[in-house]
Coordinates of C-alpha atoms in Angstrom, one line a residue:
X1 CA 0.0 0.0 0.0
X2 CA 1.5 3.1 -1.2
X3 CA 0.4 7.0 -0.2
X4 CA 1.9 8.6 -2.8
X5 CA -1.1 11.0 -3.8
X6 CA -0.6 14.4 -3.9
X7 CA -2.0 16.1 -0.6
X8 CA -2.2 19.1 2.0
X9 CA 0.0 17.0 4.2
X10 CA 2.9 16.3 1.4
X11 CA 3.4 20.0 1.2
X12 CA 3.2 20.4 5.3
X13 CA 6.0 17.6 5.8
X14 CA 8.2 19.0 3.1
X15 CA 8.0 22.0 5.5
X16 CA 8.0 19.9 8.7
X17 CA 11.6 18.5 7.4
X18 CA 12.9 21.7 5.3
X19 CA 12.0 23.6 9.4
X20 CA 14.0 21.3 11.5
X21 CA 16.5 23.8 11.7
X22 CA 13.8 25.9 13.2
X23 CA 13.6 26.0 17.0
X24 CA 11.1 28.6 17.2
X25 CA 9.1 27.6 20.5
X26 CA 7.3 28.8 23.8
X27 CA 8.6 27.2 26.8
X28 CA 6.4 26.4 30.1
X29 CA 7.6 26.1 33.2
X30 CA 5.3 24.1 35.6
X31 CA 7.0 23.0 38.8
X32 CA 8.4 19.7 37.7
X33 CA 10.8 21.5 35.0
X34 CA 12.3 23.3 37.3
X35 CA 15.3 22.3 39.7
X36 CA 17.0 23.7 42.7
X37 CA 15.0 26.9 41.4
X38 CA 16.2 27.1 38.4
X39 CA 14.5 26.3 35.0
X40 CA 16.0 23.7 33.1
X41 CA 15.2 23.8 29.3
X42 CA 15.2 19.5 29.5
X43 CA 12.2 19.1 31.0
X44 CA 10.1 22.2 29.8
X45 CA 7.1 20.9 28.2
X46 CA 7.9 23.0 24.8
X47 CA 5.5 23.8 21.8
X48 CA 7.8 24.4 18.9
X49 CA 7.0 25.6 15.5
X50 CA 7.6 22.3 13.8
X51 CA 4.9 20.6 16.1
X52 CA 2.6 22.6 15.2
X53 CA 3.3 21.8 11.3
X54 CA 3.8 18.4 11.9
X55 CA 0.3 18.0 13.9
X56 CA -1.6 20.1 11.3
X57 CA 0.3 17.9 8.6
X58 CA -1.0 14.3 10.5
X59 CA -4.6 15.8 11.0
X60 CA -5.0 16.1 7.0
X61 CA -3.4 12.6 6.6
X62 CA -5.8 11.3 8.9
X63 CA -8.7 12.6 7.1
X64 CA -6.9 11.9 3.5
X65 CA -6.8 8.4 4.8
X66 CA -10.3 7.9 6.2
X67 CA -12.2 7.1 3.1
X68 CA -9.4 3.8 2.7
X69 CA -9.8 2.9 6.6
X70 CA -10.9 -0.5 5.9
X71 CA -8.0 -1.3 3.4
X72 CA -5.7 0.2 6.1
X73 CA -7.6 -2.1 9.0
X74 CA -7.4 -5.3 6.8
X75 CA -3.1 -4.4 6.0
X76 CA -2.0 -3.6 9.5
X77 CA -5.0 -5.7 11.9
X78 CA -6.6 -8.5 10.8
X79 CA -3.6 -10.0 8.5
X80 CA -0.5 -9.0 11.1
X81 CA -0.8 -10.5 14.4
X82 CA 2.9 -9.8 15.5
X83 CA 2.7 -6.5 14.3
X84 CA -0.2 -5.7 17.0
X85 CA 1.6 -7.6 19.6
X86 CA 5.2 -5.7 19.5
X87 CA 2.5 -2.5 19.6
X88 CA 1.1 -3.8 22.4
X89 CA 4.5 -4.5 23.8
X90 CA 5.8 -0.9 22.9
X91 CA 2.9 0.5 24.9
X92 CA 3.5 -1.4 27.7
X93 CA 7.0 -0.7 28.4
X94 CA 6.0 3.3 27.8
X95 CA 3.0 2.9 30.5
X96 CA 5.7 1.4 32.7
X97 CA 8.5 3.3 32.1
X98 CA 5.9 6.6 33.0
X99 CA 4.4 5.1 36.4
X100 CA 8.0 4.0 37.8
X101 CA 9.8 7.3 36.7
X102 CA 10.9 10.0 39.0
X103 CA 8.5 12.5 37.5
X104 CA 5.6 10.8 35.8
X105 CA 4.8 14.1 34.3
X106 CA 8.2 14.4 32.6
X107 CA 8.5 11.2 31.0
X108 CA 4.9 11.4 29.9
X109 CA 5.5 14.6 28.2
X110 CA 8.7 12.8 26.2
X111 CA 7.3 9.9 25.2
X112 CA 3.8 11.9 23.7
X113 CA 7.0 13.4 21.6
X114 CA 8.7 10.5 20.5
X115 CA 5.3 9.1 19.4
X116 CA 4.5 12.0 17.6
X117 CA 7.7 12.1 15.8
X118 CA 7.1 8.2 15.3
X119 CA 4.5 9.5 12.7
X120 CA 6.7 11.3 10.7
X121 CA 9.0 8.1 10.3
X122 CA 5.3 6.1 9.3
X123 CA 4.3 9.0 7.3
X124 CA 7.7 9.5 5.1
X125 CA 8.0 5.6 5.0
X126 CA 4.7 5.2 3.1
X127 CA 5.7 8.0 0.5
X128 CA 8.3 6.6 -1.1
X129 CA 7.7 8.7 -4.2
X130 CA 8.5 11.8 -2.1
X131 CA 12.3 10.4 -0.7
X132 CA 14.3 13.1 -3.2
X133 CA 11.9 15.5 -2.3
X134 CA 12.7 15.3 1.5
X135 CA 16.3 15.3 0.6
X136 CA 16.4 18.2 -1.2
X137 CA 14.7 19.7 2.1
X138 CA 17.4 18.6 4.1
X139 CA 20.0 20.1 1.6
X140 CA 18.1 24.0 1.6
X141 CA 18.0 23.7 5.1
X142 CA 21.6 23.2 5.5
X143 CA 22.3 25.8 2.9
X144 CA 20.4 27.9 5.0
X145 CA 22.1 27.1 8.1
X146 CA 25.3 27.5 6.5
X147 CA 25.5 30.7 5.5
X148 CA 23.5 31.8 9.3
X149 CA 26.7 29.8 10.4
X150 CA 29.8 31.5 8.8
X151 CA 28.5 34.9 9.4
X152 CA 27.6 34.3 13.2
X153 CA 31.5 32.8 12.8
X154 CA 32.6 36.4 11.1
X155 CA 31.0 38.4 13.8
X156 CA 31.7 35.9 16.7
X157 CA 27.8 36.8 17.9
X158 CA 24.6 36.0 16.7
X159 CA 22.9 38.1 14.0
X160 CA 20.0 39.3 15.4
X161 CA 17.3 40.9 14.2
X162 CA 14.9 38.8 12.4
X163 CA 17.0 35.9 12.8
X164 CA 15.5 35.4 16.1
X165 CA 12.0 34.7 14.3
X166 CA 13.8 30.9 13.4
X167 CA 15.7 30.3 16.3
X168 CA 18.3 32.2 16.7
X169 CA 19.3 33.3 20.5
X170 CA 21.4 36.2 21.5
X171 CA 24.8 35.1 22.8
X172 CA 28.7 36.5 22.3
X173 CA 31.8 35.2 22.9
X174 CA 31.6 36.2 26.4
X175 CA 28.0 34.4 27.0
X176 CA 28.6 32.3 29.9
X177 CA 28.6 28.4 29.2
X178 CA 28.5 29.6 25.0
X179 CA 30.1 26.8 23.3
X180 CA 33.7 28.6 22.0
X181 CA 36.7 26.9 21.6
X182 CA 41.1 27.3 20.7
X183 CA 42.1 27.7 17.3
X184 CA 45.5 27.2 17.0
X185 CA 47.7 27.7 13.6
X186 CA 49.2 24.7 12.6
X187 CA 52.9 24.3 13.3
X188 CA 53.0 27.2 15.4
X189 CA 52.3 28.0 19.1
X190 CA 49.7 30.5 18.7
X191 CA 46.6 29.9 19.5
X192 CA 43.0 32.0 20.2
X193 CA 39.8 31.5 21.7
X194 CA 37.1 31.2 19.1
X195 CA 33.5 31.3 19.1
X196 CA 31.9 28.3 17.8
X197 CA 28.8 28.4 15.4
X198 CA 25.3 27.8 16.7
X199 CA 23.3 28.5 13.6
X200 CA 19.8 28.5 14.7
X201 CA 20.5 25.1 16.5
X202 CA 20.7 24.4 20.5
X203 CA 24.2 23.6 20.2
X204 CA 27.3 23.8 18.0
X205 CA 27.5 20.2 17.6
X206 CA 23.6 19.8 16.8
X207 CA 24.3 22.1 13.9
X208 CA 27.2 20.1 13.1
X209 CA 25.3 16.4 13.3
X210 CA 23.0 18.3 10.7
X211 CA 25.5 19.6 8.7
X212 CA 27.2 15.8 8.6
X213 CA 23.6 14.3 7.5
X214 CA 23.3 16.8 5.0
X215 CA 26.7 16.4 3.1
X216 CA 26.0 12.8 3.1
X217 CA 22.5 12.8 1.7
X218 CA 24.0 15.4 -1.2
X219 CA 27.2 14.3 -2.4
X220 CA 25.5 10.8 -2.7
X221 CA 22.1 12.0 -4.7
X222 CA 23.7 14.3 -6.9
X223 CA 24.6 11.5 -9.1
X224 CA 21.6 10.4 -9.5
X225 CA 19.8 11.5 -11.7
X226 CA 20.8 15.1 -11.4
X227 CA 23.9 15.3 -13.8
X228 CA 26.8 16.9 -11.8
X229 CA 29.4 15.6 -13.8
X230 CA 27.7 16.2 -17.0
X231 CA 26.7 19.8 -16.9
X232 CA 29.5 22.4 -16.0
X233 CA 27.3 24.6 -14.6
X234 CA 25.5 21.5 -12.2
X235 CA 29.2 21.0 -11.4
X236 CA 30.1 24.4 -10.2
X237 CA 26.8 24.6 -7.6
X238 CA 27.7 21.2 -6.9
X239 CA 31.0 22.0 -5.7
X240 CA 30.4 25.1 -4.2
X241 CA 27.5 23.6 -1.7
X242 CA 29.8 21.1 -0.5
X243 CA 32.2 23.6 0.0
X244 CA 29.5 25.7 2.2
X245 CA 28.6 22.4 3.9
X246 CA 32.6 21.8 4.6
X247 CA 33.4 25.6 5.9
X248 CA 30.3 25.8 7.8
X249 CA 31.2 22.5 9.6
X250 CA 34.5 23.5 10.3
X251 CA 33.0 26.9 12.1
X252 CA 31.0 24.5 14.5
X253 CA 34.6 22.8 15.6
X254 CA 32.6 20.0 16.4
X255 CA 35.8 17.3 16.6
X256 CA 33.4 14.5 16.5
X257 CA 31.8 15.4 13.7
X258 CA 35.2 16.7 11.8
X259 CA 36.2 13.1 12.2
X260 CA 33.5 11.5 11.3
X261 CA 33.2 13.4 7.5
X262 CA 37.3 12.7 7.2
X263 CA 36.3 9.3 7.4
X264 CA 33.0 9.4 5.1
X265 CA 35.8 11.2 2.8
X266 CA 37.9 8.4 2.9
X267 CA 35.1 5.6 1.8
X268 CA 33.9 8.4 -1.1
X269 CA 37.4 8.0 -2.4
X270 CA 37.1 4.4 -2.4
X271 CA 33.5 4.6 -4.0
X272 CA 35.0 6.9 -7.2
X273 CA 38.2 4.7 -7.1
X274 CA 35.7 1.8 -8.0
X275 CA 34.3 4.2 -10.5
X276 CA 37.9 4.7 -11.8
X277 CA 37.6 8.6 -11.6
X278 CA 40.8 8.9 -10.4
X279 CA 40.6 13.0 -10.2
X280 CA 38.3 12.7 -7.8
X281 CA 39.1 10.0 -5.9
X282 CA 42.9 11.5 -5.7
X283 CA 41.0 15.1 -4.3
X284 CA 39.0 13.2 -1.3
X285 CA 42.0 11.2 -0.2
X286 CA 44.1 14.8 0.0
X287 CA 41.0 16.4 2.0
X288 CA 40.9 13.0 4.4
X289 CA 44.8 13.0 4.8
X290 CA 44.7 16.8 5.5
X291 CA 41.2 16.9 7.6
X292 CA 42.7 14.4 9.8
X293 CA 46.4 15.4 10.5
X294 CA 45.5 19.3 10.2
X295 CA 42.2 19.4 11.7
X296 CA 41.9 17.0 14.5
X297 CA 45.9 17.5 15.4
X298 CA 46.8 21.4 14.9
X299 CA 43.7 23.4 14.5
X300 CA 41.6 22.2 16.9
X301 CA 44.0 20.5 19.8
X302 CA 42.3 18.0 22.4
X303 CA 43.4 17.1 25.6
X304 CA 42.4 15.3 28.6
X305 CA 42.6 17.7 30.7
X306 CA 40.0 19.8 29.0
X307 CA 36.3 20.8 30.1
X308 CA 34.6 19.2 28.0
X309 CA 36.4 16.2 28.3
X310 CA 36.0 16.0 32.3
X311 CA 32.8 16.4 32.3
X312 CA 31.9 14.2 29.9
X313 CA 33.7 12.0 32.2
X314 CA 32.2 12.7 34.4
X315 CA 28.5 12.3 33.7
X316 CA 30.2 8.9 32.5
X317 CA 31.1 7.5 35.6
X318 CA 27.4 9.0 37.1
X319 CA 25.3 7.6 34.8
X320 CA 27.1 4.3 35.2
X321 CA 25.8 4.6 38.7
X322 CA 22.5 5.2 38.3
X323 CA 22.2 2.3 35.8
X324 CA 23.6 0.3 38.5
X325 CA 20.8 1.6 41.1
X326 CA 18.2 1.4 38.7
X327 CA 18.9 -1.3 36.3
X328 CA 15.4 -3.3 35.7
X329 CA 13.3 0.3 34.9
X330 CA 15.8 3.0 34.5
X331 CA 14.5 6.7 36.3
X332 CA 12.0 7.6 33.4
X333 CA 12.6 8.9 30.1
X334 CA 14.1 12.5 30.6
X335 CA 14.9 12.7 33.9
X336 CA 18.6 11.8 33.9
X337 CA 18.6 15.5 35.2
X338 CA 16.6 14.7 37.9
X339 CA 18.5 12.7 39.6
X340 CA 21.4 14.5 38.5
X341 CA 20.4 17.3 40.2
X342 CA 20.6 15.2 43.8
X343 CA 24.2 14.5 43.1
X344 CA 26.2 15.8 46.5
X345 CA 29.1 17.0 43.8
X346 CA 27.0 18.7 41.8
X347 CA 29.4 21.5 41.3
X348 CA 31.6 19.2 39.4
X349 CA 29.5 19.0 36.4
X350 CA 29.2 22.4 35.2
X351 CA 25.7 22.6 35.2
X352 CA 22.5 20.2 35.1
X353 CA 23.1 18.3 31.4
X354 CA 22.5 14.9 30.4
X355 CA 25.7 12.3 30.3
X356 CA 26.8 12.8 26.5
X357 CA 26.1 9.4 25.5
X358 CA 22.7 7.8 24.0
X359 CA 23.5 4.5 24.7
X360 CA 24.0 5.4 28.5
X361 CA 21.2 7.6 28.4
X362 CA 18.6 5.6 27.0
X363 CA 19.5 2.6 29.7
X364 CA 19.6 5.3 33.0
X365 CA 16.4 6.0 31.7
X366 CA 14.8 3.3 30.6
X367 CA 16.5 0.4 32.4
X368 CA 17.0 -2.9 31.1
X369 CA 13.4 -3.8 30.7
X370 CA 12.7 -0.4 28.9
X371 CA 15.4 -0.8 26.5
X372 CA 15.4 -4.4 25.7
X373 CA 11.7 -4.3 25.4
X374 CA 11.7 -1.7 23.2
X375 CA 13.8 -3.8 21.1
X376 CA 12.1 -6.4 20.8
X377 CA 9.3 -4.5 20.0
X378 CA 10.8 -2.9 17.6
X379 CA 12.6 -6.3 15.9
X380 CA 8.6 -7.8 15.7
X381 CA 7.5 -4.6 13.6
X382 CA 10.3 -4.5 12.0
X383 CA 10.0 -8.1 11.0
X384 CA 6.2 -8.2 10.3
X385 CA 6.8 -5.3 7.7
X386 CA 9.7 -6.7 6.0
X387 CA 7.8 -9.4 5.0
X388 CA 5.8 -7.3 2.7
X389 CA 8.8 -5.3 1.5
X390 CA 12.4 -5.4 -0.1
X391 CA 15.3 -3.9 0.1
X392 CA 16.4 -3.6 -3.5
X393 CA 17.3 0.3 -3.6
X394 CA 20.6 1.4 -3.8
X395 CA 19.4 4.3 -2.0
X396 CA 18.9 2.2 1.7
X397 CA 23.0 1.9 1.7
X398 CA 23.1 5.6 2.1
X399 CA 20.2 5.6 4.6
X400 CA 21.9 2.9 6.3
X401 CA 25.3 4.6 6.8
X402 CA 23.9 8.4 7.5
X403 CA 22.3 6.4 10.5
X404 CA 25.5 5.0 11.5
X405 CA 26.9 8.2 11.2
X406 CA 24.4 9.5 13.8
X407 CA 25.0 6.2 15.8
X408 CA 28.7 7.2 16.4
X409 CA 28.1 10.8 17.3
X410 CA 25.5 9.5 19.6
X411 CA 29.0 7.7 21.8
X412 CA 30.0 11.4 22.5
X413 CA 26.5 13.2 22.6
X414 CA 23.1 13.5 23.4
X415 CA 20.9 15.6 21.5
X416 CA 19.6 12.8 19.1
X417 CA 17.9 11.9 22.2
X418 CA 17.0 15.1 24.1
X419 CA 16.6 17.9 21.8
X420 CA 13.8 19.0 19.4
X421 CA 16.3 19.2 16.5
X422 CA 18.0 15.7 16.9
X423 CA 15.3 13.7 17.5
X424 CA 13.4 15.5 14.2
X425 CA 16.7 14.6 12.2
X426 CA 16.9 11.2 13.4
X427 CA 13.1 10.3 13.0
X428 CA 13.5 11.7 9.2
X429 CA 16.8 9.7 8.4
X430 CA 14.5 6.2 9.7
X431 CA 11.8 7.3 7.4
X432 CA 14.4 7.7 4.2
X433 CA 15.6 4.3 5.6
X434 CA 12.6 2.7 5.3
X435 CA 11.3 4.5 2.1
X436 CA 13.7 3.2 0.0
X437 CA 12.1 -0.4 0.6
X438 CA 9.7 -1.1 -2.3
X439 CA 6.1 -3.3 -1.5
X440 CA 6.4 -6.7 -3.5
X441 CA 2.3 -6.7 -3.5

């Protein structure tokens, strides 16, 4: 079954996925989202601008859909059984993940959230015709975030002015807790204290995740179909967005991120070394070679010693603690920071934040039940569906590896799994990921 007919809610995702760079929102601050008086952005129950598009977007699909309801009841009911029963399982663990949190009301406010960004994942998977189209989203949205990026990177400020109608927030280099970091010039001793990109993103490396997806999804669809290496002029834009994409990263200093493109560098010389275009495969192993030695080495230096890098370390060894004290059911979905906030040495961590690892995360708050549940539930839909489907697209090894891609920046941050902006990116990547499966009947 295939809803590819064009619709009110095609044009509203397109602008649900081309606004995830968006963070336009009003914040509410009941009791529970506060801590030790302060208000903590983590567990304010947020309306943002893309929820709004998205819910106006699955109201017209619902009622685009309700003339074929018995079609859809025969498909996903009466001839799936284990599709219904990892549901069923899925609900469960939610309902007992909410009623053994810490703060019911802040894990039920997350998980209405992941649900509703569950749709967009069903709703791009069964409009397969519309994959490109969502791509190209992705792509003006990073063009868009680009150029926010560099300038923000000229002025070392934000832009202001109407800027701050998509997200953008007021902050300098001297903004407490602002994301900056050392720039140092390569085989030299002098160094200077930068201040790192935001975009219109929470964070510097949020922007940066996005930037990564982006590149990805471009470089590898602008051979198909689009002609980059057969019209000069396709060539030049080509070239000269994944330039923007490249200069813009490099503004966010993101080190995870840096290393991860050097490497996606590396395998697309390999890919055009296969291809025997041996110009370009011989220009991608130059920019891995140099992003590597120059970038993670000289330009931006790490060491242990550094803030970051103890307090990630920190949060480590914490969470590792509380998945010890709360194995089976975890402390409820998004309130690592309340318990956090109990910690005697507090102080230490440089504010209330979540440890900067999903896998971590998800088990503190989940627990072993939560997660492995969750799992399984997933595996049974996963494995009812692929029944019906295959995976013949050469477009699901790109989906496959942007995924990955997240999965490894996920080992050194969090905001695939607490932030607006992550989770929309993730939830969109799935969908690609399972678009580019075709129905056999």
């Amino acid at each position: 079954m295939r809803f590819d007919k064009k619709s009110v809610s095609l044009v509203l995702m397109r602008l649900v996925v081309l606004s995830i760079p968006i963070q336009l929102g009003f914040h509410f601050w009941p009791p529970w989202a506060q801590l030790l008086g302060r208000r903590i952005d983590y567990l304010s129950p947020t309306i943002y601008f893309t929820d709004c598009l998205l819910i106006i977007a699955l109201v017209s699909w619902f009622f685009e859909l309700y003339p074929l309801r018995r079609k859809i009841n025969t498909f996903f009911l009466r001839k799936n059984t284990a599709l219904m029963v990892s549901v069923c399982i899925g609900i469960a663990i939610i309902a007992l993940n909410v009623t053994t949190s810490i703060s019911w009301q802040v894990s039920l406010y997350r998980w209405i959230k992941l649900v509703l960004f569950g749709f967009i994942t069903l709703y791009i998977a069964t409009h397969q015709t519309e994959r490109k189209q969502y791509v190209r989203m992705v792509v003006v949205g990073a063009v868009f975030s680009s150029l926010i990026a560099i300038v923000q990177f000229g002025l070392q400020h934000s832009i202001g002015g109407i800027f701050w109608f998509v997200g953008e927030r007021f902050f300098t280099i001297d903004t407490p807790l602002i994301a900056r970091a050392h720039v140092c010039v390569p085989f030299t001793q002098s160094c200077s204290l930068f201040l790192r990109s935001y975009g219109t993103f929470a964070h510097s490396n949020v922007l940066a995740g996005y930037l990564l997806v982006a590149l990805f999804l471009f470089v590898t669809h602008v051979n198909q179909g689009v002609g980059i290496y057969k019209k000069r002029v396709q060539q030049i834009v080509s070239v000269g967005v994944i330039s923007l994409f490249l200069i813009a990263l490099g503004t966010t200093m993101s080190r995870a991120a840096i290393m991860v493109v050097s490497f996606l560098l590396l395998w697309w010389h390999i890919y055009w070394q296969e291809k025997k275009n041996h110009t370009v495969s011989t220009m991608l192993a130059i920019l891995f070679t140099g992003g590597i030695i120059i970038g993670a080495l000289y330009i931006v230096p790490l060491r242990f010693i550094d803030e970051s890098v103890v307090v990630r370390q920190k949060l480590n060894t914490f969470s590792t603690h509380v998945i010890t004290e709360h194995a089976l059911y975890g402390v409820g979905l998004g309130n690592f920071t309340k318990i956090l906030s109990k910690e005697k040495n507090l102080a230490f961590f440089t504010g209330i934040q979540p440890v900067h690892n999903v896998y971590l995360l998800a088990v503190s708050e989940l627990g072993l039940v939560g997660v492995f549940g969750l799992i399984a539930a997933f595996i049974g839909i996963w494995k009812s569906i692929e029944k019906k489907m295959k995976s013949t697209h050469p477009d699901i090894l790109v989906y496959k590896a942007a995924i990955i891609a997240v999965g490894i920046l996920g080992m050194v941050d969090h905001y695939v799994w607490t932030l607006q902006q992550g989770q929309l990116l993730f939830f969109v990547l799935v969908g690609l990921f399972l678009s580019s499966h075709t129905r056999r009947v």
